[in-house]
Amino acid sequence: METRVAVIGIIVEKQDSAEQMNHILHDYAEYIVGRMGIPYRQKGISIVSVAVDAPQDVISALSGKIGRIDGITAKTAYSNFIYREET
């Protein structure tokens, strides 16, 4: 299996959308390396960074599902290196 390391940057502008985002992240928990959330109270938003190690299609699916939630924006930055794991 080939995997890549990526960071998904998420901006949450509608706080009531965060629960739906968290459910999706839970579904992909096996691929998540780490997560950091920062509430930016002065602007009324939250900034979330999620580091993942997963196949390319899994990363794209995760980022796409999160990005389609109303009030949430997601962008992904990928590493250039592809890791090959023996199964």
PDB file of C-alpha atoms in Angstrom:
ATOM      1  CA  MET A   1       0.000   0.000   0.000  1.00  0.00           C
ATOM      2  CA  GLU A   2       1.226   3.477  -0.860  1.00  0.00           C
ATOM      3  CA  THR A   3       0.586   6.325   1.557  1.00  0.00           C
ATOM      4  CA  ARG A   4       1.399  10.011   1.751  1.00  0.00           C
ATOM      5  CA  VAL A   5       1.682  12.378   4.639  1.00  0.00           C
ATOM      6  CA  ALA A   6      -0.530  15.442   4.395  1.00  0.00           C
ATOM      7  CA  VAL A   7      -1.917  18.277   6.472  1.00  0.00           C
ATOM      8  CA  ILE A   8      -5.533  19.307   6.145  1.00  0.00           C
ATOM      9  CA  GLY A   9      -6.098  22.921   7.157  1.00  0.00           C
ATOM     10  CA  ILE A  10      -9.675  23.561   8.249  1.00  0.00           C
ATOM     11  CA  ILE A  11     -11.461  26.840   9.012  1.00  0.00           C
ATOM     12  CA  VAL A  12     -14.725  26.457  10.935  1.00  0.00           C
ATOM     13  CA  GLU A  13     -16.903  29.545  10.501  1.00  0.00           C
ATOM     14  CA  LYS A  14     -20.151  27.995  11.790  1.00  0.00           C
ATOM     15  CA  GLN A  15     -19.574  26.373  15.161  1.00  0.00           C
ATOM     16  CA  ASP A  16     -22.665  24.189  14.845  1.00  0.00           C
ATOM     17  CA  SER A  17     -20.945  22.484  11.874  1.00  0.00           C
ATOM     18  CA  ALA A  18     -18.071  21.296  14.076  1.00  0.00           C
ATOM     19  CA  GLU A  19     -20.012  18.259  15.308  1.00  0.00           C
ATOM     20  CA  GLN A  20     -20.471  16.964  11.772  1.00  0.00           C
ATOM     21  CA  MET A  21     -16.767  17.545  11.074  1.00  0.00           C
ATOM     22  CA  ASN A  22     -15.808  15.644  14.222  1.00  0.00           C
ATOM     23  CA  HIS A  23     -17.937  12.656  13.161  1.00  0.00           C
ATOM     24  CA  ILE A  24     -16.136  12.517   9.825  1.00  0.00           C
ATOM     25  CA  LEU A  25     -12.735  12.791  11.498  1.00  0.00           C
ATOM     26  CA  HIS A  26     -13.730   9.956  13.827  1.00  0.00           C
ATOM     27  CA  ASP A  27     -14.537   7.782  10.798  1.00  0.00           C
ATOM     28  CA  TYR A  28     -10.967   8.339   9.526  1.00  0.00           C
ATOM     29  CA  ALA A  29      -9.246   8.032  12.925  1.00  0.00           C
ATOM     30  CA  GLU A  30      -6.957   5.197  11.810  1.00  0.00           C
ATOM     31  CA  TYR A  31      -5.217   7.572   9.376  1.00  0.00           C
ATOM     32  CA  ILE A  32      -4.899  10.603  11.669  1.00  0.00           C
ATOM     33  CA  VAL A  33      -1.412  11.199  13.072  1.00  0.00           C
ATOM     34  CA  GLY A  34      -2.376  14.270  15.095  1.00  0.00           C
ATOM     35  CA  ARG A  35      -4.797  17.129  15.361  1.00  0.00           C
ATOM     36  CA  MET A  36      -4.654  20.675  16.713  1.00  0.00           C
ATOM     37  CA  GLY A  37      -7.590  23.026  17.120  1.00  0.00           C
ATOM     38  CA  ILE A  38      -7.350  26.705  17.936  1.00  0.00           C
ATOM     39  CA  PRO A  39     -10.418  28.776  18.799  1.00  0.00           C
ATOM     40  CA  TYR A  40      -9.983  32.304  17.433  1.00  0.00           C
ATOM     41  CA  ARG A  41     -12.584  33.976  19.617  1.00  0.00           C
ATOM     42  CA  GLN A  42     -11.974  37.522  18.361  1.00  0.00           C
ATOM     43  CA  LYS A  43     -13.027  36.430  14.858  1.00  0.00           C
ATOM     44  CA  GLY A  44     -15.627  33.856  15.928  1.00  0.00           C
ATOM     45  CA  ILE A  45     -13.932  30.998  14.056  1.00  0.00           C
ATOM     46  CA  SER A  46     -11.867  27.915  14.810  1.00  0.00           C
ATOM     47  CA  ILE A  47      -8.705  26.831  13.021  1.00  0.00           C
ATOM     48  CA  VAL A  48      -8.031  23.099  12.888  1.00  0.00           C
ATOM     49  CA  SER A  49      -4.958  21.336  11.544  1.00  0.00           C
ATOM     50  CA  VAL A  50      -5.094  17.569  10.948  1.00  0.00           C
ATOM     51  CA  ALA A  51      -1.976  15.562  10.041  1.00  0.00           C
ATOM     52  CA  VAL A  52      -2.708  12.314   8.199  1.00  0.00           C
ATOM     53  CA  ASP A  53      -0.779   9.374   6.754  1.00  0.00           C
ATOM     54  CA  ALA A  54      -3.028   7.586   4.257  1.00  0.00           C
ATOM     55  CA  PRO A  55      -3.464   6.561   0.635  1.00  0.00           C
ATOM     56  CA  GLN A  56      -4.017   9.499  -1.722  1.00  0.00           C
ATOM     57  CA  ASP A  57      -7.669   8.622  -2.372  1.00  0.00           C
ATOM     58  CA  VAL A  58      -8.437   8.421   1.359  1.00  0.00           C
ATOM     59  CA  ILE A  59      -6.903  11.855   1.980  1.00  0.00           C
ATOM     60  CA  SER A  60      -8.885  13.336  -0.924  1.00  0.00           C
ATOM     61  CA  ALA A  61     -12.116  11.756   0.311  1.00  0.00           C
ATOM     62  CA  LEU A  62     -11.597  13.021   3.865  1.00  0.00           C
ATOM     63  CA  SER A  63     -10.750  16.551   2.776  1.00  0.00           C
ATOM     64  CA  GLY A  64     -13.654  16.612   0.315  1.00  0.00           C
ATOM     65  CA  LYS A  65     -16.214  15.428   2.863  1.00  0.00           C
ATOM     66  CA  ILE A  66     -15.078  18.039   5.376  1.00  0.00           C
ATOM     67  CA  GLY A  67     -14.962  20.792   2.741  1.00  0.00           C
ATOM     68  CA  ARG A  68     -18.566  20.113   1.705  1.00  0.00           C
ATOM     69  CA  ILE A  69     -19.915  20.846   5.191  1.00  0.00           C
ATOM     70  CA  ASP A  70     -21.725  24.193   5.327  1.00  0.00           C
ATOM     71  CA  GLY A  71     -19.613  26.780   7.144  1.00  0.00           C
ATOM     72  CA  ILE A  72     -16.334  24.863   6.823  1.00  0.00           C
ATOM     73  CA  THR A  73     -13.427  25.337   4.420  1.00  0.00           C
ATOM     74  CA  ALA A  74     -10.695  22.698   4.011  1.00  0.00           C
ATOM     75  CA  LYS A  75      -7.455  22.705   2.014  1.00  0.00           C
ATOM     76  CA  THR A  76      -4.815  19.993   1.874  1.00  0.00           C
ATOM     77  CA  ALA A  77      -1.023  20.182   1.561  1.00  0.00           C
ATOM     78  CA  TYR A  78       0.702  16.927   0.565  1.00  0.00           C
ATOM     79  CA  SER A  79       4.247  15.732   1.127  1.00  0.00           C
ATOM     80  CA  ASN A  80       6.139  14.907  -2.063  1.00  0.00           C
ATOM     81  CA  PHE A  81       7.327  11.548  -0.760  1.00  0.00           C
ATOM     82  CA  ILE A  82       5.239   8.412  -1.260  1.00  0.00           C
ATOM     83  CA  TYR A  83       5.666   5.704   1.379  1.00  0.00           C
ATOM     84  CA  ARG A  84       5.334   2.059   0.350  1.00  0.00           C
ATOM     85  CA  GLU A  85       4.223  -0.276   3.099  1.00  0.00           C
ATOM     86  CA  GLU A  86       4.400  -4.031   2.838  1.00  0.00           C
ATOM     87  CA  THR A  87       1.121  -5.753   3.696  1.00  0.00           C
TER      88      THR A  87
END
